Each structure stands twice: as structure tokens, then as C-alpha cells.
Amino acid sequence: MIRRPPRSTPLYSSAASDVYKRQVLQSFDFDIFTEGVIHYNNEKYYDCINSLSVLPVNDDSNKNASKTLFLLADSYESIGRYKQALNHLDRLSLANNNEYSDLILFKKGIIFRNIGMVMQAQKAFQELVELFPDSEFKIFAEEEIQNI
């Protein structure tokens, strides 16, 4: 099955179509990671996904693997591919990386809200408030709960 880029992508953009063509590397390549971060910082999300999607992210001991999952999730969210964003956030939470736990819940809540899944959004925001009372995202989660 051939997947087409979203309509917001210019037809001449090869980055969108290249997302599905590359194989995952056997070992983490810091140069490719850096390339992906640069694309992300320049808001070139298709190029970011293209770069970072080839990196192995199953190594729990590699802090850059967790960063890779987060950048992929955020990039997918930015281009409107919410299912892929949620999948990457789930993978990040399974990596048992407490550094991102509150942010993962907040991002999931925002995505669920954006796609109209208000019950799941409210659940994610409520979990954040209850599990992370000292989180910098708590006040934003409380505001989101009030707005739902």
C-alpha cells in the first residue's frame, strides 16, 4: 500500500514520501540524531521524522533514544499524524523514563483534546495532576480540565 503525504505537504516535497523508505539502523548514530534535532529545531518535521525514524530506540540505557522518541512524537503531532504521535508517546512511557512522564501525559491530553476524544483527554490531564503535583505542567492540565 502506498501512503500519500497530507495535502498540506507540497507535491514537490520528497521528505514526506521518504519517511517510509528507510531501514532502522543496528546501532544509534549520533550524527543522524543531530541532523534530526536540527530539522526539528527548524520546524522541518518531515525531514526530522525521516532522519530520526532510522535510529534504534529500544535501548533503555541510551538517553538519546528517549529524546528521539519524544522528538518523533512531537513531529508527528505537528504534522497532524496523531495516531503515530500517540504511539511514540506510549513507547516513550514504556521505556520507564520518568524524565518525560508528566510531559507525556500532558501531550497525550492535548492530542486527545484536539481529535475530540475528551474523555481520554480529561483522564490524561487528571492523571498528570494526581501523579505529578509538583509538575510545571500541572497548572496547564488543571486549566484544560476546566475547559473540557
Coordinates of N, CA and C in Angstrom, one line a residue:
M1 N 0.8 -1.2 0.0 CA 0.0 0.0 0.0 C 0.9 1.2 0.0
I2 N 0.6 2.2 -0.9 CA 1.4 3.4 -1.0 C 0.7 4.4 -0.1
R3 N 1.4 5.1 0.8 CA 0.8 6.1 1.6 C 1.2 7.5 1.0
R4 N 0.2 8.4 0.9 CA 0.4 9.7 0.4 C 0.6 10.7 1.5
P5 N 1.5 11.7 1.3 CA 1.6 12.8 2.3 C 0.3 13.6 2.4
P6 N 0.1 14.2 3.6 CA -1.1 15.0 3.8 C -1.1 16.1 2.7
R7 N -2.3 16.6 2.4 CA -2.5 17.6 1.4 C -1.7 18.9 1.7
S8 N -1.4 19.2 3.0 CA -0.7 20.4 3.3 C 0.8 20.3 2.9
T9 N 1.3 19.1 2.5 CA 2.6 19.0 2.0 C 2.7 19.3 0.6
P10 N 3.6 20.2 0.2 CA 3.8 20.5 -1.3 C 4.1 19.2 -2.1
L11 N 3.6 19.1 -3.3 CA 3.8 17.9 -4.1 C 5.3 17.7 -4.4
Y12 N 6.1 18.7 -4.4 CA 7.5 18.6 -4.7 C 8.3 18.1 -3.5
S13 N 7.7 18.0 -2.3 CA 8.5 17.6 -1.1 C 8.7 16.1 -1.2
S14 N 10.0 15.8 -1.2 CA 10.4 14.3 -1.2 C 10.5 13.8 0.2
A15 N 10.6 14.7 1.2 CA 10.8 14.3 2.6 C 9.6 13.5 3.0
A16 N 8.4 13.9 2.7 CA 7.2 13.2 3.2 C 7.2 11.7 2.6
S17 N 7.5 11.5 1.4 CA 7.4 10.2 0.8 C 8.6 9.3 1.3
D18 N 9.7 9.9 1.7 CA 10.9 9.2 2.1 C 10.7 8.6 3.5
V19 N 9.7 9.1 4.3 CA 9.5 8.7 5.7 C 9.4 7.2 5.7
Y20 N 8.8 6.5 4.8 CA 8.5 5.1 4.8 C 9.6 4.2 4.2
K21 N 10.6 4.8 3.6 CA 11.6 4.0 2.8 C 12.8 3.6 3.5
R22 N 13.2 4.1 4.7 CA 14.5 3.8 5.3 C 14.4 2.7 6.3
Q23 N 15.5 1.9 6.4 CA 15.5 0.8 7.3 C 16.1 1.3 8.7
V24 N 15.7 0.7 9.8 CA 16.2 1.1 11.1 C 17.7 0.6 11.2
L25 N 18.6 1.4 11.7 CA 20.0 1.1 11.9 C 20.1 0.1 13.0
Q26 N 21.3 -0.6 13.0 CA 21.6 -1.6 14.1 C 22.1 -0.9 15.4
S27 N 22.7 0.3 15.2 CA 23.3 1.0 16.4 C 22.9 2.5 16.2
F28 N 22.9 3.1 17.4 CA 22.5 4.5 17.4 C 23.6 5.4 16.8
D29 N 23.2 6.2 15.8 CA 24.2 7.1 15.1 C 23.9 8.5 15.6
F30 N 24.9 9.1 16.3 CA 24.7 10.4 16.9 C 24.6 11.5 15.8
D31 N 25.3 11.3 14.7 CA 25.3 12.3 13.6 C 23.9 12.4 13.0
I32 N 23.2 11.2 12.9 CA 21.9 11.2 12.3 C 20.9 11.9 13.4
F33 N 21.2 11.6 14.6 CA 20.4 12.2 15.7 C 20.5 13.7 15.7
T34 N 21.7 14.2 15.5 CA 22.0 15.6 15.5 C 21.3 16.2 14.3
E35 N 21.3 15.6 13.1 CA 20.7 16.0 11.9 C 19.2 16.1 12.2
G36 N 18.6 15.1 12.8 CA 17.1 15.2 13.1 C 16.8 16.3 14.1
V37 N 17.6 16.6 15.1 CA 17.4 17.6 16.0 C 17.4 19.0 15.3
I38 N 18.4 19.1 14.4 CA 18.4 20.4 13.6 C 17.2 20.6 12.8
H39 N 16.7 19.5 12.1 CA 15.5 19.6 11.3 C 14.3 20.0 12.3
Y40 N 14.3 19.4 13.4 CA 13.2 19.6 14.4 C 13.2 21.1 14.8
N41 N 14.4 21.6 15.1 CA 14.5 23.0 15.6 C 14.2 24.0 14.5
N42 N 14.3 23.6 13.2 CA 14.0 24.4 12.1 C 12.6 24.2 11.6
E43 N 11.8 23.4 12.4 CA 10.4 23.1 12.1 C 10.2 22.4 10.8
K44 N 11.2 21.6 10.4 CA 11.1 20.7 9.2 C 10.8 19.3 9.7
Y45 N 9.5 19.1 10.0 CA 9.1 17.9 10.7 C 9.2 16.7 9.9
Y46 N 8.9 16.8 8.6 CA 9.0 15.6 7.7 C 10.5 15.2 7.7
D47 N 11.4 16.1 7.5 CA 12.8 15.8 7.5 C 13.3 15.2 8.8
C48 N 12.8 15.8 9.9 CA 13.1 15.3 11.2 C 12.7 13.8 11.4
I49 N 11.4 13.5 11.0 CA 10.9 12.1 11.0 C 11.8 11.2 10.2
N50 N 12.1 11.7 9.0 CA 12.9 10.9 8.1 C 14.3 10.6 8.7
S51 N 14.9 11.5 9.3 CA 16.2 11.3 10.0 C 16.1 10.4 11.2
L52 N 15.2 10.7 12.1 CA 15.1 10.0 13.4 C 14.5 8.7 13.3
S53 N 13.7 8.4 12.3 CA 13.0 7.1 12.3 C 13.9 6.0 12.0
V54 N 15.1 6.2 11.6 CA 16.0 5.1 11.3 C 16.8 4.7 12.5
L55 N 16.7 5.5 13.6 CA 17.5 5.3 14.8 C 16.9 4.2 15.6
P56 N 17.7 3.3 16.2 CA 17.1 2.3 17.1 C 16.7 3.0 18.4
V57 N 15.5 2.8 18.9 CA 15.1 3.4 20.1 C 14.7 2.4 21.2
N58 N 15.1 1.2 21.1 CA 14.8 0.2 22.1 C 15.8 0.1 23.2
D59 N 16.9 0.8 23.2 CA 17.9 0.8 24.2 C 17.5 1.7 25.3
D60 N 17.0 1.2 26.5 CA 16.6 2.0 27.6 C 17.7 2.8 28.2
S61 N 19.0 2.3 28.1 CA 20.1 3.0 28.7 C 20.6 4.2 27.9
N62 N 20.1 4.3 26.6 CA 20.5 5.4 25.8 C 19.5 6.6 26.0
K63 N 20.0 7.6 26.6 CA 19.2 8.8 26.9 C 18.7 9.4 25.5
N64 N 19.6 9.4 24.5 CA 19.2 9.9 23.2 C 18.1 9.2 22.6
A65 N 17.9 7.9 22.9 CA 16.8 7.1 22.4 C 15.5 7.7 22.9
S66 N 15.5 8.0 24.1 CA 14.2 8.6 24.7 C 14.0 10.0 24.1
K67 N 15.0 10.8 23.9 CA 14.8 12.1 23.2 C 14.3 11.9 21.8
T68 N 14.8 10.8 21.1 CA 14.4 10.5 19.8 C 12.9 10.2 19.7
L69 N 12.4 9.4 20.6 CA 11.0 9.1 20.7 C 10.2 10.3 20.9
F70 N 10.6 11.2 21.8 CA 9.9 12.4 22.1 C 9.8 13.3 20.9
L71 N 11.0 13.5 20.2 CA 11.0 14.4 19.0 C 10.2 13.8 17.9
L72 N 10.2 12.5 17.8 CA 9.3 11.9 16.8 C 7.8 12.1 17.1
A73 N 7.5 11.9 18.3 CA 6.1 12.1 18.8 C 5.7 13.5 18.5
D74 N 6.5 14.5 18.9 CA 6.2 15.9 18.7 C 6.1 16.3 17.2
S75 N 7.0 15.7 16.4 CA 7.0 16.0 15.0 C 5.7 15.4 14.3
Y76 N 5.4 14.2 14.7 CA 4.1 13.6 14.1 C 2.9 14.4 14.6
E77 N 2.9 14.9 15.8 CA 1.8 15.8 16.2 C 1.7 17.0 15.4
S78 N 2.9 17.6 15.1 CA 3.0 18.9 14.4 C 2.5 18.8 13.0
I79 N 2.6 17.6 12.4 CA 2.1 17.4 11.0 C 0.7 16.8 11.0
G80 N 0.1 16.6 12.2 CA -1.3 16.1 12.2 C -1.5 14.6 12.2
R81 N -0.4 13.9 12.4 CA -0.5 12.5 12.4 C -0.5 12.0 13.9
Y82 N -1.7 12.2 14.4 CA -1.9 12.0 15.9 C -1.7 10.6 16.3
K83 N -2.1 9.6 15.5 CA -2.0 8.2 15.9 C -0.5 7.8 16.1
Q84 N 0.3 8.3 15.2 CA 1.7 8.0 15.3 C 2.3 8.7 16.5
A85 N 1.8 9.9 16.7 CA 2.3 10.7 17.9 C 2.0 9.9 19.2
L86 N 0.8 9.5 19.3 CA 0.4 8.7 20.5 C 1.2 7.4 20.6
N87 N 1.4 6.8 19.5 CA 2.2 5.5 19.5 C 3.6 5.8 20.1
H88 N 4.2 6.9 19.6 CA 5.6 7.2 20.1 C 5.6 7.6 21.6
L89 N 4.5 8.3 22.0 CA 4.4 8.7 23.4 C 4.2 7.4 24.3
D90 N 3.4 6.5 23.8 CA 3.3 5.2 24.5 C 4.6 4.5 24.6
R91 N 5.3 4.4 23.5 CA 6.7 3.8 23.5 C 7.6 4.5 24.5
L92 N 7.5 5.8 24.6 CA 8.4 6.5 25.5 C 8.0 6.2 26.9
S93 N 6.7 6.1 27.2 CA 6.3 5.8 28.6 C 6.6 4.4 29.0
L94 N 6.7 3.5 28.0 CA 7.1 2.1 28.3 C 8.6 2.0 28.6
A95 N 9.3 3.0 28.1 CA 10.8 3.0 28.3 C 11.1 3.3 29.8
N96 N 10.1 3.5 30.6 CA 10.3 3.8 32.0 C 11.2 5.0 32.3
N97 N 11.0 6.0 31.4 CA 11.8 7.2 31.6 C 11.0 8.2 32.3
N98 N 11.3 8.4 33.6 CA 10.5 9.3 34.5 C 10.7 10.8 34.1
E99 N 11.8 11.0 33.3 CA 12.0 12.4 32.9 C 10.9 13.0 32.1
Y100 N 10.2 12.2 31.3 CA 9.2 12.7 30.4 C 7.8 12.3 30.9
S101 N 7.6 11.7 32.0 CA 6.3 11.1 32.4 C 5.2 12.2 32.5
D102 N 5.4 13.3 33.1 CA 4.4 14.4 33.2 C 4.1 15.0 31.8
L103 N 5.2 15.2 31.0 CA 5.1 15.8 29.7 C 4.3 14.8 28.8
I104 N 4.6 13.5 28.9 CA 3.8 12.5 28.1 C 2.3 12.6 28.3
L105 N 2.0 12.7 29.6 CA 0.5 12.8 29.9 C -0.1 14.1 29.4
F106 N 0.7 15.2 29.5 CA 0.2 16.5 29.0 C 0.0 16.4 27.5
K107 N 1.0 15.9 26.8 CA 0.9 15.8 25.3 C -0.2 14.9 24.9
K108 N -0.4 13.8 25.6 CA -1.5 12.9 25.2 C -2.8 13.6 25.4
G109 N -3.0 14.3 26.5 CA -4.2 15.1 26.8 C -4.5 16.1 25.7
I110 N -3.5 16.8 25.3 CA -3.6 17.8 24.2 C -4.0 17.1 22.9
I111 N -3.4 16.0 22.6 CA -3.7 15.3 21.3 C -5.1 14.8 21.4
F112 N -5.5 14.1 22.5 CA -6.9 13.6 22.6 C -7.9 14.7 22.5
R113 N -7.6 15.9 23.1 CA -8.5 17.0 23.0 C -8.6 17.5 21.6
N114 N -7.5 17.5 20.9 CA -7.5 18.0 19.5 C -8.3 17.1 18.6
I115 N -8.3 15.8 18.9 CA -9.1 14.9 18.0 C -10.5 14.6 18.5
G116 N -10.9 15.3 19.5 CA -12.2 15.2 20.0 C -12.5 14.1 21.0
M117 N -11.4 13.5 21.5 CA -11.6 12.4 22.5 C -11.5 13.0 23.9
V118 N -12.5 13.7 24.3 CA -12.5 14.5 25.5 C -12.4 13.7 26.8
M119 N -13.0 12.5 26.8 CA -12.9 11.6 28.0 C -11.4 11.2 28.2
Q120 N -10.8 10.8 27.2 CA -9.4 10.4 27.3 C -8.5 11.6 27.6
A121 N -8.8 12.7 27.1 CA -8.1 13.9 27.4 C -8.2 14.3 28.9
Q122 N -9.4 14.2 29.4 CA -9.6 14.6 30.8 C -8.9 13.6 31.7
K123 N -8.9 12.3 31.3 CA -8.2 11.3 32.1 C -6.7 11.5 32.1
A124 N -6.1 11.9 31.0 CA -4.7 12.1 30.9 C -4.3 13.4 31.8
F125 N -5.1 14.4 31.7 CA -4.9 15.6 32.5 C -5.1 15.4 33.9
Q126 N -6.1 14.6 34.3 CA -6.3 14.3 35.7 C -5.2 13.4 36.3
E127 N -4.7 12.4 35.5 CA -3.6 11.6 35.9 C -2.4 12.5 36.2
L128 N -2.1 13.4 35.3 CA -1.0 14.3 35.5 C -1.1 15.1 36.8
V129 N -2.3 15.7 37.1 CA -2.5 16.5 38.3 C -2.3 15.6 39.5
E130 N -2.8 14.4 39.5 CA -2.7 13.5 40.7 C -1.3 12.9 40.9
L131 N -0.7 12.5 39.8 CA 0.6 11.8 39.9 C 1.8 12.7 40.0
F132 N 1.6 13.9 39.5 CA 2.7 14.9 39.5 C 2.3 16.2 40.0
P133 N 2.1 16.3 41.3 CA 1.6 17.6 41.9 C 2.6 18.7 41.8
D134 N 3.9 18.4 41.6 CA 4.9 19.5 41.5 C 5.3 19.8 40.1
S135 N 4.6 19.2 39.1 CA 5.0 19.3 37.7 C 4.7 20.8 37.2
E136 N 5.6 21.2 36.4 CA 5.4 22.5 35.7 C 4.1 22.5 34.8
F137 N 3.7 21.3 34.4 CA 2.5 21.2 33.5 C 1.2 21.1 34.3
K138 N 1.3 21.0 35.6 CA 0.1 20.8 36.4 C -0.9 21.9 36.2
I139 N -0.5 23.2 36.3 CA -1.4 24.3 36.1 C -2.1 24.3 34.8
F140 N -1.3 23.9 33.7 CA -1.9 23.9 32.4 C -2.9 22.7 32.3
A141 N -2.6 21.6 32.9 CA -3.5 20.5 32.9 C -4.8 20.8 33.7
E142 N -4.7 21.6 34.8 CA -5.9 22.0 35.5 C -6.7 22.9 34.7
E143 N -6.1 23.8 33.9 CA -6.8 24.7 33.0 C -7.6 23.9 31.9
E144 N -6.9 22.9 31.4 CA -7.5 22.1 30.3 C -8.7 21.3 30.9
I145 N -8.6 20.8 32.1 CA -9.7 20.1 32.8 C -10.9 21.1 32.9
Q146 N -10.6 22.3 33.3 CA -11.7 23.3 33.4 C -12.4 23.6 32.1
N147 N -11.6 23.6 31.0 CA -12.1 24.0 29.7 C -12.8 22.8 29.0
I148 N -12.7 21.6 29.5 CA -13.4 20.5 28.8 C -14.8 20.4 29.2

